[in-house]
Coordinates of C-alpha atoms in Angstrom, one line a residue:
Chain A
M1 CA 10.1 -29.6 24.5
S2 CA 9.5 -32.4 26.9
E3 CA 6.1 -34.1 26.9
E4 CA 5.3 -32.5 30.2
Q5 CA 6.1 -29.0 28.8
L6 CA 4.0 -29.8 25.8
N7 CA 1.1 -30.8 27.9
M8 CA 1.4 -27.6 29.9
E9 CA 1.5 -25.5 26.8
T10 CA -1.6 -27.2 25.4
E11 CA -3.4 -26.8 28.7
R12 CA -2.4 -23.1 28.7
S13 CA -3.7 -22.4 25.3
R14 CA -6.9 -24.3 26.0
S15 CA -7.6 -22.2 29.0
L16 CA -6.7 -19.0 27.1
E17 CA -9.2 -20.1 24.4
E18 CA -11.9 -20.8 27.0
Q19 CA -11.3 -17.4 28.6
F20 CA -11.4 -15.8 25.1
E21 CA -14.7 -17.5 24.2
A22 CA -16.1 -16.5 27.6
R23 CA -15.2 -12.9 27.0
I24 CA -17.1 -12.9 23.7
A25 CA -20.1 -14.6 25.3
R26 CA -20.1 -11.7 27.9
D27 CA -20.2 -9.3 24.9
E28 CA -16.8 -7.9 25.7
K29 CA -14.8 -6.4 22.9
I30 CA -11.6 -8.1 21.7
E31 CA -8.8 -5.5 21.1
P32 CA -5.8 -5.8 18.8
K33 CA -3.3 -6.5 21.6
D34 CA -5.4 -9.2 23.3
W35 CA -4.7 -12.8 22.9
M36 CA -6.8 -14.4 20.2
P37 CA -6.9 -17.8 18.6
E38 CA -5.2 -17.9 15.2
K39 CA -8.4 -18.9 13.5
Y40 CA -10.2 -15.9 14.9
R41 CA -7.4 -13.6 13.5
K42 CA -7.5 -15.3 10.1
T43 CA -11.3 -15.3 9.9
H44 CA -11.4 -11.6 10.7
I45 CA -8.7 -10.7 8.2
R46 CA -10.6 -12.6 5.6
Q47 CA -14.0 -11.0 6.3
M48 CA -12.7 -7.4 7.0
S49 CA -10.5 -7.4 4.0
Q50 CA -13.2 -8.8 1.8
H51 CA -15.4 -5.9 3.0
A52 CA -12.6 -3.4 2.4
H53 CA -12.0 -4.8 -1.1
S54 CA -15.8 -4.5 -1.8
E55 CA -15.7 -0.8 -0.9
I56 CA -12.7 -0.2 -3.2
V57 CA -14.0 -2.3 -6.2
G58 CA -17.4 -0.8 -5.5
M59 CA -16.1 2.6 -6.4
L60 CA -15.7 1.6 -10.0
P61 CA -19.3 0.9 -11.2
E62 CA -20.4 4.2 -9.6
G63 CA -17.3 6.1 -10.6
N64 CA -18.3 5.2 -14.1
W65 CA -21.1 7.8 -13.9
I66 CA -19.3 10.7 -12.3
T67 CA -18.4 12.5 -15.5
R68 CA -21.9 11.9 -16.9
A69 CA -24.1 12.7 -13.9
P70 CA -27.2 14.6 -15.2
S71 CA -27.0 17.7 -13.0
L72 CA -24.4 19.4 -10.9
R73 CA -26.2 18.5 -7.7
R74 CA -26.2 14.8 -8.7
K75 CA -22.6 15.0 -9.7
V76 CA -21.5 16.4 -6.3
A77 CA -23.6 13.9 -4.4
L78 CA -22.1 11.0 -6.4
L79 CA -18.6 12.2 -6.0
A80 CA -19.2 12.5 -2.3
K81 CA -20.6 9.0 -2.2
V82 CA -17.8 7.4 -4.0
Q83 CA -15.4 9.3 -1.8
D84 CA -17.2 7.9 1.3
E85 CA -16.6 4.4 -0.1
A86 CA -12.9 5.1 -0.4
G87 CA -13.0 6.3 3.2
H88 CA -14.7 3.1 4.3
G89 CA -12.0 1.1 2.4
L90 CA -9.3 3.1 4.2
Y91 CA -11.0 2.6 7.6
L92 CA -11.4 -1.1 7.1
Y93 CA -7.9 -1.7 5.7
S94 CA -6.6 0.1 8.8
A95 CA -8.7 -2.0 11.1
C96 CA -7.4 -5.1 9.3
E97 CA -3.8 -4.0 9.8
T98 CA -4.3 -4.2 13.5
L99 CA -4.4 -7.9 13.0
G100 CA -0.8 -7.9 11.7
I101 CA -1.2 -7.8 8.0
S102 CA -0.2 -4.9 5.7
R103 CA -2.3 -3.0 3.2
D104 CA 0.1 -4.0 0.5
E105 CA -0.4 -7.7 1.3
L106 CA -4.1 -7.2 1.3
Y107 CA -4.0 -5.6 -2.1
E108 CA -1.8 -8.4 -3.4
Q109 CA -4.5 -10.9 -2.3
L110 CA -7.1 -8.9 -4.1
H111 CA -5.1 -8.5 -7.3
S112 CA -4.1 -12.2 -7.4
G113 CA -7.7 -13.2 -7.0
K114 CA -7.0 -14.9 -3.7
A115 CA -9.3 -12.5 -1.8
K116 CA -12.9 -12.0 -2.8
Y117 CA -15.1 -8.9 -3.0
S118 CA -18.8 -8.5 -3.2
S119 CA -20.0 -10.1 -6.5
I120 CA -22.6 -7.4 -7.1
F121 CA -19.9 -5.0 -8.3
N122 CA -19.3 -7.3 -11.3
Y123 CA -22.5 -6.1 -12.9
P124 CA -22.3 -3.2 -15.3
T125 CA -23.8 0.3 -14.7
I126 CA -25.2 1.1 -18.1
T127 CA -27.7 3.9 -17.3
W128 CA -28.0 6.7 -14.9
A129 CA -30.8 4.9 -13.1
D130 CA -28.3 2.3 -12.0
M131 CA -26.9 4.9 -9.6
G132 CA -30.4 5.0 -8.0
A133 CA -30.8 1.3 -8.0
I134 CA -27.3 0.7 -6.5
G135 CA -27.9 3.2 -3.7
W136 CA -31.4 1.9 -3.0
L137 CA -30.9 -1.9 -3.3
V138 CA -27.2 -2.6 -3.0
D139 CA -26.6 -0.2 -0.2
G140 CA -29.9 -1.3 1.3
A141 CA -28.8 -4.9 1.3
A142 CA -25.3 -3.9 2.6
I143 CA -26.9 -2.1 5.6
I144 CA -28.9 -5.2 6.5
N145 CA -25.7 -7.2 6.4
Q146 CA -23.7 -4.6 8.3
V147 CA -25.8 -3.2 11.1
P148 CA -25.4 -6.3 13.2
L149 CA -21.7 -5.9 12.8
C150 CA -21.7 -2.7 14.9
N151 CA -21.9 -5.2 17.8
T152 CA -19.4 -7.7 16.5
S153 CA -16.7 -9.0 18.9
Y154 CA -13.6 -7.4 17.4
G155 CA -13.4 -3.8 18.6
P156 CA -11.8 -2.0 15.7
Y157 CA -14.2 -3.7 13.2
A158 CA -17.2 -2.9 15.4
R159 CA -16.2 0.8 15.7
A160 CA -15.5 1.1 12.0
M161 CA -18.9 -0.3 11.2
V162 CA -20.7 2.3 13.3
R163 CA -19.5 5.0 11.1
V164 CA -19.8 3.0 7.9
C165 CA -23.4 2.2 8.6
K166 CA -24.3 5.8 9.2
E167 CA -22.9 6.8 5.8
E168 CA -24.4 3.8 4.1
S169 CA -27.9 4.6 5.3
F170 CA -27.4 8.1 3.9
H171 CA -26.4 6.5 0.6
Q172 CA -29.4 4.3 0.6
R173 CA -31.8 7.3 1.0
Q174 CA -29.9 9.1 -1.7
G175 CA -30.3 6.2 -4.1
Y176 CA -34.0 5.9 -3.3
E177 CA -34.4 9.6 -3.9
I178 CA -32.9 9.2 -7.3
M179 CA -35.5 6.5 -8.1
I180 CA -38.3 8.7 -6.7
K181 CA -37.3 11.5 -9.0
L182 CA -37.2 9.2 -12.0
T183 CA -40.6 7.6 -11.2
N184 CA -42.1 11.1 -10.9
G185 CA -40.6 12.1 -14.2
T186 CA -41.4 11.5 -17.8
P187 CA -42.3 8.0 -19.2
E188 CA -38.8 7.7 -20.4
Q189 CA -37.4 8.3 -16.9
K190 CA -39.9 5.8 -15.4
E191 CA -38.7 3.2 -17.9
L192 CA -35.1 3.9 -16.9
A193 CA -36.0 3.3 -13.3
Q194 CA -38.0 0.1 -13.9
D195 CA -35.2 -1.3 -16.2
A196 CA -32.6 -0.7 -13.5
L197 CA -34.8 -2.4 -10.9
N198 CA -35.2 -5.4 -13.2
R199 CA -31.5 -5.7 -13.6
W200 CA -30.4 -5.1 -10.0
W201 CA -33.1 -6.9 -8.1
W202 CA -31.9 -10.5 -8.3
P203 CA -28.2 -9.7 -7.9
S204 CA -29.1 -7.7 -4.8
L205 CA -30.8 -10.8 -3.3
M206 CA -27.8 -12.9 -4.2
M207 CA -25.6 -10.3 -2.5
L208 CA -26.8 -11.6 0.9
G209 CA -25.0 -14.8 0.3
P210 CA -25.7 -18.4 -0.5
T211 CA -28.6 -20.2 1.2
D212 CA -27.9 -21.4 4.7
A213 CA -27.5 -25.0 3.5
E214 CA -24.6 -24.0 1.4
S215 CA -23.0 -21.3 3.6
V216 CA -19.7 -22.7 5.0
H217 CA -18.8 -20.1 7.5
T218 CA -22.0 -19.4 9.4
E219 CA -21.7 -21.4 12.6
Q220 CA -18.3 -20.2 13.7
S221 CA -19.1 -16.7 12.6
M222 CA -22.3 -16.7 14.7
K223 CA -20.3 -17.6 17.8
W224 CA -17.9 -14.8 17.2
K225 CA -20.7 -12.3 16.5
L226 CA -19.3 -11.8 13.0
K227 CA -22.7 -12.8 11.9
R228 CA -25.9 -12.5 13.9
K229 CA -28.5 -13.8 11.5
S230 CA -28.4 -16.4 8.7
N231 CA -28.2 -15.4 5.0
D232 CA -31.7 -16.5 4.4
D233 CA -33.1 -14.5 7.3
L234 CA -31.2 -11.4 6.1
R235 CA -32.6 -11.9 2.6
Q236 CA -36.1 -12.2 3.9
Q237 CA -35.7 -9.0 5.9
F238 CA -34.4 -7.2 2.8
I239 CA -37.3 -8.4 0.7
D240 CA -39.9 -7.5 3.3
Q241 CA -38.4 -4.0 3.7
T242 CA -37.9 -3.3 0.0
V243 CA -41.1 -4.5 -1.7
P244 CA -43.3 -1.8 -0.1
Q245 CA -40.7 0.8 -1.1
A246 CA -41.0 -0.3 -4.7
E247 CA -44.8 -0.2 -4.5
L248 CA -44.7 3.3 -3.1
I249 CA -43.0 4.7 -6.1
G250 CA -44.9 2.6 -8.6
L251 CA -42.2 0.1 -9.6
T252 CA -42.8 -3.6 -10.1
I253 CA -40.5 -6.2 -8.5
P254 CA -39.4 -8.5 -11.4
D255 CA -40.6 -11.7 -9.6
P256 CA -43.9 -13.2 -10.8
D257 CA -43.8 -15.5 -7.7
L258 CA -43.6 -12.7 -5.2
K259 CA -46.6 -12.8 -2.9
W260 CA -47.5 -11.7 0.6
N261 CA -47.8 -14.6 3.0
E262 CA -50.3 -13.6 5.6
E263 CA -49.5 -16.5 7.8
K264 CA -45.8 -15.9 8.2
K265 CA -46.3 -12.1 7.8
S266 CA -43.7 -11.8 5.1
Y267 CA -43.2 -12.3 1.4
D268 CA -42.8 -15.5 -0.5
F269 CA -40.5 -15.1 -3.4
G270 CA -39.3 -16.9 -6.5
E271 CA -36.4 -19.2 -7.1
I272 CA -33.0 -17.4 -7.1
N273 CA -30.7 -18.4 -10.0
W274 CA -27.8 -19.8 -8.0
D275 CA -26.0 -20.9 -11.2
E276 CA -25.6 -17.2 -12.0
F277 CA -24.5 -16.4 -8.5
W278 CA -21.7 -19.0 -8.6
Q279 CA -20.7 -18.1 -12.1
V280 CA -20.1 -14.5 -11.0
V281 CA -18.4 -15.6 -7.7
K282 CA -16.0 -17.8 -9.7
G283 CA -14.9 -14.9 -11.8
H284 CA -17.1 -15.2 -14.9
G285 CA -19.6 -12.4 -14.3
P286 CA -20.2 -9.6 -16.8
C287 CA -17.4 -7.3 -15.4
N288 CA -15.1 -9.4 -13.2
K289 CA -12.2 -9.0 -15.6
E290 CA -12.8 -5.3 -16.2
R291 CA -13.0 -4.6 -12.5
M292 CA -9.7 -6.4 -11.8
K293 CA -8.0 -4.8 -14.7
A294 CA -9.0 -1.4 -13.5
R295 CA -7.7 -2.1 -9.9
V296 CA -4.5 -3.8 -11.0
G297 CA -3.9 -1.1 -13.6
A298 CA -4.3 1.7 -11.1
W299 CA -2.0 0.0 -8.7
E300 CA 0.7 -0.6 -11.4
R301 CA 0.4 2.8 -12.9
G302 CA 0.7 4.2 -9.4
E303 CA 3.9 2.3 -8.4
W304 CA 6.4 5.1 -9.4
V305 CA 4.3 7.6 -7.5
R306 CA 4.3 5.5 -4.3
D307 CA 8.1 4.9 -4.8
A308 CA 8.7 8.6 -5.2
A309 CA 6.7 9.4 -2.0
M310 CA 8.8 6.9 -0.1
A311 CA 12.1 8.1 -1.5
H312 CA 11.1 11.7 -0.7
A313 CA 10.1 10.8 2.8
E314 CA 13.4 9.1 3.4
K315 CA 15.4 12.0 2.1
K316 CA 13.5 14.3 4.4
Q317 CA 14.1 12.0 7.3
T318 CA 17.9 11.9 6.6
S319 CA 18.2 15.7 6.3
L320 CA 16.2 16.1 9.5
K321 CA 18.6 13.7 11.3
K322 CA 21.6 15.7 10.0
E323 CA 20.0 18.9 11.3
V324 CA 19.5 17.4 14.7
S325 CA 23.0 16.0 15.0
Chain B
M1 CA -28.9 41.7 -17.8
N2 CA -25.3 42.7 -17.3
N3 CA -23.8 40.8 -20.1
N4 CA -20.2 41.6 -19.2
L5 CA -20.7 40.5 -15.6
Y6 CA -22.3 37.2 -16.8
K7 CA -19.3 36.6 -19.1
Y8 CA -16.9 37.5 -16.4
I9 CA -18.5 34.9 -14.0
L10 CA -18.3 32.2 -16.6
G11 CA -14.6 33.0 -17.1
I12 CA -14.0 32.2 -13.4
A13 CA -16.5 29.3 -13.1
D14 CA -15.7 27.4 -16.3
N15 CA -12.1 26.9 -15.0
S16 CA -13.4 25.1 -11.9
L17 CA -16.0 23.2 -13.9
I18 CA -13.6 21.7 -16.4
L19 CA -10.9 21.0 -13.8
G20 CA -13.4 19.4 -11.5
Q21 CA -14.6 17.2 -14.3
R22 CA -11.0 16.2 -15.2
L23 CA -10.4 15.2 -11.5
G24 CA -13.7 13.4 -11.4
E25 CA -12.4 11.1 -14.2
L26 CA -9.8 9.7 -11.8
C27 CA -12.1 8.7 -9.0
G28 CA -11.3 5.1 -8.2
H29 CA -8.2 5.0 -10.3
G30 CA -5.6 6.9 -8.2
P31 CA -2.1 5.7 -7.3
S32 CA -3.1 5.2 -3.7
L33 CA -6.3 5.4 -1.7
E34 CA -5.2 8.6 0.0
T35 CA -4.5 10.5 -3.2
D36 CA -7.7 9.1 -4.7
I37 CA -9.7 10.6 -1.8
A38 CA -7.7 13.9 -2.0
C39 CA -8.3 14.4 -5.7
T40 CA -12.0 13.6 -5.3
N41 CA -12.1 16.1 -2.5
I42 CA -10.6 18.8 -4.7
S43 CA -13.1 18.0 -7.4
L44 CA -15.9 18.3 -4.9
D45 CA -14.7 21.7 -3.7
L46 CA -14.4 22.9 -7.3
F47 CA -17.9 21.8 -8.2
G48 CA -19.2 23.4 -5.1
Q49 CA -17.7 26.7 -6.2
V50 CA -19.0 26.2 -9.7
R51 CA -22.6 25.8 -8.4
S52 CA -22.3 29.1 -6.4
Y53 CA -21.0 31.0 -9.5
Y54 CA -23.5 29.5 -12.0
Q55 CA -26.4 30.1 -9.6
Y56 CA -25.4 33.7 -9.5
A57 CA -24.9 33.8 -13.2
A58 CA -28.3 32.2 -13.8
K59 CA -29.9 34.9 -11.6
I60 CA -28.2 37.6 -13.7
T61 CA -29.5 36.3 -17.0
G62 CA -33.0 36.7 -15.6
N63 CA -34.4 34.3 -18.2
G64 CA -35.1 31.4 -16.0
K65 CA -31.9 29.5 -16.9
S66 CA -30.6 27.1 -14.3
E67 CA -27.1 26.3 -13.1
D68 CA -27.3 23.1 -15.1
D69 CA -28.3 24.9 -18.3
I70 CA -25.2 27.0 -18.0
A71 CA -23.0 24.1 -17.0
M72 CA -24.2 21.5 -19.5
L73 CA -26.0 23.1 -22.4
R74 CA -23.6 25.5 -24.0
K75 CA -21.8 24.8 -27.3
E76 CA -18.1 24.1 -27.2
R77 CA -17.2 27.6 -28.4
E78 CA -19.2 29.1 -25.5
Y79 CA -17.0 27.6 -22.8
V80 CA -14.4 30.1 -21.7
N81 CA -12.1 28.2 -19.4
V82 CA -8.3 28.5 -19.9
L83 CA -6.6 25.8 -22.0
L84 CA -4.6 24.6 -19.0
V85 CA -7.5 23.0 -17.1
E86 CA -8.8 21.0 -20.0
Q87 CA -5.5 19.1 -20.5
P88 CA -6.0 15.4 -20.0
N89 CA -4.8 13.2 -17.1
T90 CA -1.8 11.9 -19.1
D91 CA -0.3 10.5 -15.9
F92 CA -0.2 11.4 -12.3
A93 CA 2.6 13.9 -12.9
Y94 CA 0.4 15.7 -15.4
T95 CA -2.6 15.7 -13.1
I96 CA -0.5 17.2 -10.3
G97 CA 1.3 19.6 -12.6
R98 CA -1.9 20.9 -14.0
Q99 CA -3.3 21.3 -10.5
F100 CA -0.2 23.0 -9.2
L101 CA 0.0 25.5 -12.1
F102 CA -3.7 26.3 -11.7
D103 CA -3.8 26.4 -7.8
V104 CA -1.0 29.0 -7.5
Y105 CA -3.0 31.2 -9.9
H106 CA -6.3 30.4 -8.3
L107 CA -5.3 31.4 -4.8
L108 CA -3.7 34.7 -5.9
F109 CA -6.9 35.4 -7.9
L110 CA -9.3 34.6 -5.1
N111 CA -7.3 36.7 -2.7
E112 CA -8.0 39.7 -4.9
L113 CA -11.6 38.7 -5.8
Q114 CA -12.5 38.9 -2.1
K115 CA -12.0 42.6 -2.4
S116 CA -14.5 42.9 -5.2
N117 CA -17.3 45.4 -4.7
D118 CA -19.7 42.7 -5.9
L119 CA -20.8 41.2 -2.6
M120 CA -21.7 37.9 -4.0
L121 CA -18.4 37.3 -5.8
S122 CA -16.6 38.5 -2.8
A123 CA -18.5 36.0 -0.6
I124 CA -17.8 33.1 -2.9
A125 CA -14.1 34.1 -2.9
V126 CA -13.9 34.2 0.8
K127 CA -15.4 30.7 1.1
S128 CA -13.3 29.3 -1.7
I129 CA -10.0 30.6 -0.4
K130 CA -10.0 28.1 2.5
E131 CA -10.5 25.3 0.0
V132 CA -8.0 26.5 -2.5
S133 CA -5.3 27.0 0.1
Y134 CA -5.6 23.3 0.8
H135 CA -5.5 22.5 -3.0
Q136 CA -2.3 24.5 -3.4
R137 CA -0.7 22.8 -0.4
F138 CA -1.6 19.4 -1.7
S139 CA -0.4 20.0 -5.2
S140 CA 2.8 21.8 -4.2
D141 CA 3.6 19.0 -1.8
W142 CA 3.2 16.4 -4.5
V143 CA 5.3 18.4 -7.0
K144 CA 8.0 18.3 -4.3
R145 CA 7.6 14.6 -3.6
L146 CA 7.7 13.7 -7.3
G147 CA 10.4 16.3 -8.2
D148 CA 12.6 15.3 -5.4
G149 CA 11.6 11.6 -5.2
T150 CA 13.2 9.0 -7.5
A151 CA 15.0 9.7 -10.8
E152 CA 12.0 8.4 -12.7
S153 CA 9.5 10.6 -10.8
H154 CA 11.8 13.6 -11.3
Q155 CA 11.8 13.1 -15.0
K156 CA 8.1 12.6 -15.2
M157 CA 7.3 15.7 -13.1
Q158 CA 9.7 17.8 -15.2
D159 CA 8.1 16.5 -18.4
A160 CA 4.7 17.5 -17.1
I161 CA 5.8 21.0 -16.1
D162 CA 7.5 21.4 -19.5
G163 CA 4.5 20.1 -21.3
L164 CA 2.0 22.3 -19.5
W165 CA 4.1 25.5 -19.3
T166 CA 2.8 26.7 -22.7
Y167 CA -0.7 27.1 -21.1
T168 CA 0.3 29.3 -18.2
D169 CA 0.5 32.7 -19.8
E170 CA -3.1 32.6 -20.8
L171 CA -4.1 32.8 -17.1
F172 CA -3.1 36.5 -17.3
H173 CA -4.9 37.5 -20.4
Q174 CA -8.0 39.7 -20.3
T175 CA -11.0 39.6 -22.5
D176 CA -12.9 42.8 -23.4
A177 CA -15.6 41.9 -20.8
D178 CA -12.9 41.3 -18.2
K179 CA -11.5 44.8 -18.8
I180 CA -14.9 46.5 -18.3
I181 CA -15.6 44.5 -15.1
V182 CA -12.2 45.3 -13.7
S183 CA -12.8 49.0 -14.4
E184 CA -16.0 48.8 -12.4
G185 CA -14.2 47.5 -9.4
I186 CA -15.8 44.1 -9.6
G187 CA -13.2 42.1 -11.4
V188 CA -9.5 41.2 -10.7
D189 CA -6.9 42.7 -12.9
V190 CA -5.0 39.5 -13.6
T191 CA -2.1 41.2 -15.3
N192 CA -1.0 42.4 -11.9
L193 CA -0.8 38.8 -10.7
K194 CA 1.6 37.6 -13.3
E195 CA 4.9 38.5 -11.7
T196 CA 4.0 37.1 -8.3
Y197 CA 2.7 33.9 -10.0
Y198 CA 5.9 33.2 -11.9
S199 CA 8.1 33.9 -9.0
K200 CA 6.0 31.8 -6.6
V201 CA 5.9 28.9 -9.1
S202 CA 9.7 29.2 -9.7
E203 CA 10.4 29.1 -6.0
L204 CA 8.3 26.0 -5.5
L205 CA 9.8 24.3 -8.6
Q206 CA 13.3 25.0 -7.3
E207 CA 12.4 23.5 -3.9
A208 CA 11.2 20.4 -5.9
T209 CA 14.6 20.3 -7.6
L210 CA 12.9 21.1 -10.9
K211 CA 13.8 23.5 -13.6
T212 CA 11.5 26.4 -14.5
P213 CA 11.0 26.2 -18.2
E214 CA 12.5 28.9 -20.2
S215 CA 10.2 28.6 -23.2
K216 CA 8.4 31.8 -24.1
W217 CA 6.1 30.1 -26.7
F218 CA 2.6 30.2 -25.2
Q219 CA -0.8 29.0 -26.3
K220 CA -4.0 30.9 -25.7
G221 CA -7.6 30.9 -26.9
G222 CA -9.7 29.3 -24.2
K223 CA -10.9 32.6 -22.9
E224 CA -12.3 33.3 -26.4
G225 CA -13.8 29.8 -26.7
I226 CA -11.1 28.4 -28.9
H227 CA -10.0 25.2 -27.2
T228 CA -7.7 22.3 -27.6
E229 CA -9.1 19.1 -29.2
H230 CA -9.4 17.6 -25.8
L231 CA -12.4 19.7 -24.7
G232 CA -15.0 18.3 -27.1
Y233 CA -14.7 14.8 -25.6
L234 CA -14.9 16.1 -22.0
L235 CA -18.1 18.0 -23.0
S236 CA -19.6 14.9 -24.6
D237 CA -19.5 13.2 -21.2
L238 CA -20.5 16.2 -19.2
Q239 CA -23.5 17.0 -21.4
Y240 CA -24.5 13.4 -22.3
M241 CA -27.6 13.2 -20.0
Q242 CA -28.8 16.7 -20.6
R243 CA -28.5 16.3 -24.4
T244 CA -30.0 12.8 -24.5
Y245 CA -32.9 13.5 -22.2
P246 CA -33.7 17.2 -22.6
N247 CA -35.9 19.2 -20.3
M248 CA -36.1 16.7 -17.5
E249 CA -35.7 16.9 -13.7
W250 CA -33.1 14.6 -12.1

């Protein structure tokens, strides 16, 4: 390529990039076949697949209670919920594939530890009340994170999020309802509920991401509408929304420093243990290894099944071709 | 209380309860996301049916029992499901084989049950047929895929069918209560379904390039509450909360 050609090429991509940014600024949706900067594509694959992986790994802690749900009604609701999560995963992997990466490649990234998933799922679900706490707090925090994404710039992601958010908000109410039932129950049940809140409160706050000072992706993501509020703002919103819900059902938030601040019209809260957050993110939480072992195990045990399905489909295709000719 | 009718309903519902529970174990651990979703879906359908049957059964007892009391607070010997549905998820071929061998029976059974002169049972059957037709399509398709897939999958599917075959004959046994309910025009005479069942199963197995087992050695006992060793563990999970925290609302 001559220098002149090179200059033209650079000029061309610069102008494409300007047009691209202008479209986003005008709130237009970017669709799979549209031109997009490589960084946009990569960032979206990273965030969307991370989201999909979180749905899939997130099936494990709740799946853990399906066989032990306390009533048939709860069992059916929990099965349906975990199935919704699988559906979200499927949706999001498909949306991700529109950016030119296969589901198998995405799985490979998850299994090798290259791709991350939400750290909250590395905590164990040790009592039935954890099903309530996860729905109420974890899905509650997820919604706060995800509602703004219904207006994100990448079309397939935005559309997937509309559906995901509807279902998540149902899950959140379902979780809160489990907690209501427990707090209206026997002292033993109340204790289960309080204990679950004690264990899930801080990890739920961490779930909204590191403080703004330490968040590496925020600025670019804001521009692309992958993010509309900072982690700290989202966290504050979550706390302000959740504290009254806890009070309403007679549960105590496990934070001695939590206090209403009349001036800023929101709650002040205690110090988050970021060492714990980073420990879990780096793979050393209570269940990181179990979760990965379960995912990789399912994938490896399923290999002969997937191979068989492929082989069968090819045989069918061949016999169909023969019939046609 | 019509004790025979109560027992008869449990004989139907326990199959769905135990099979639904087995499928529930797999949620999140399937060979692909699609099969995972499908198995959970079948489990959900079965539990939905279970709730209708037990709610009806609870009403018949007239002693204030709930669907959960019936589902979760009986002793092992009081569960009357067939041995087939309690068999473990040894591998995906076993899961599919168990489902297939049950679905073919289940659909034939419901087709007859919808003619029952008990309006409630007939209504539950009508609703369930739609679901179970899908279950049978799903499991038959997978038997074909695995049977006529790779050499490895063929062998695994054949092993599963061979291993589970011994539990098929029990589907067509009748308890004393069954016989009475059949004579009253409420129940289904399952002995009449046997021939159609085996010919349908053979036909599908042949399509899947699999052999229909020739063994005539069969196991039975489930319908009388005599189970395989697997059931106790399944019940420990199923009953854990109700046993640990008795008399509470969830």
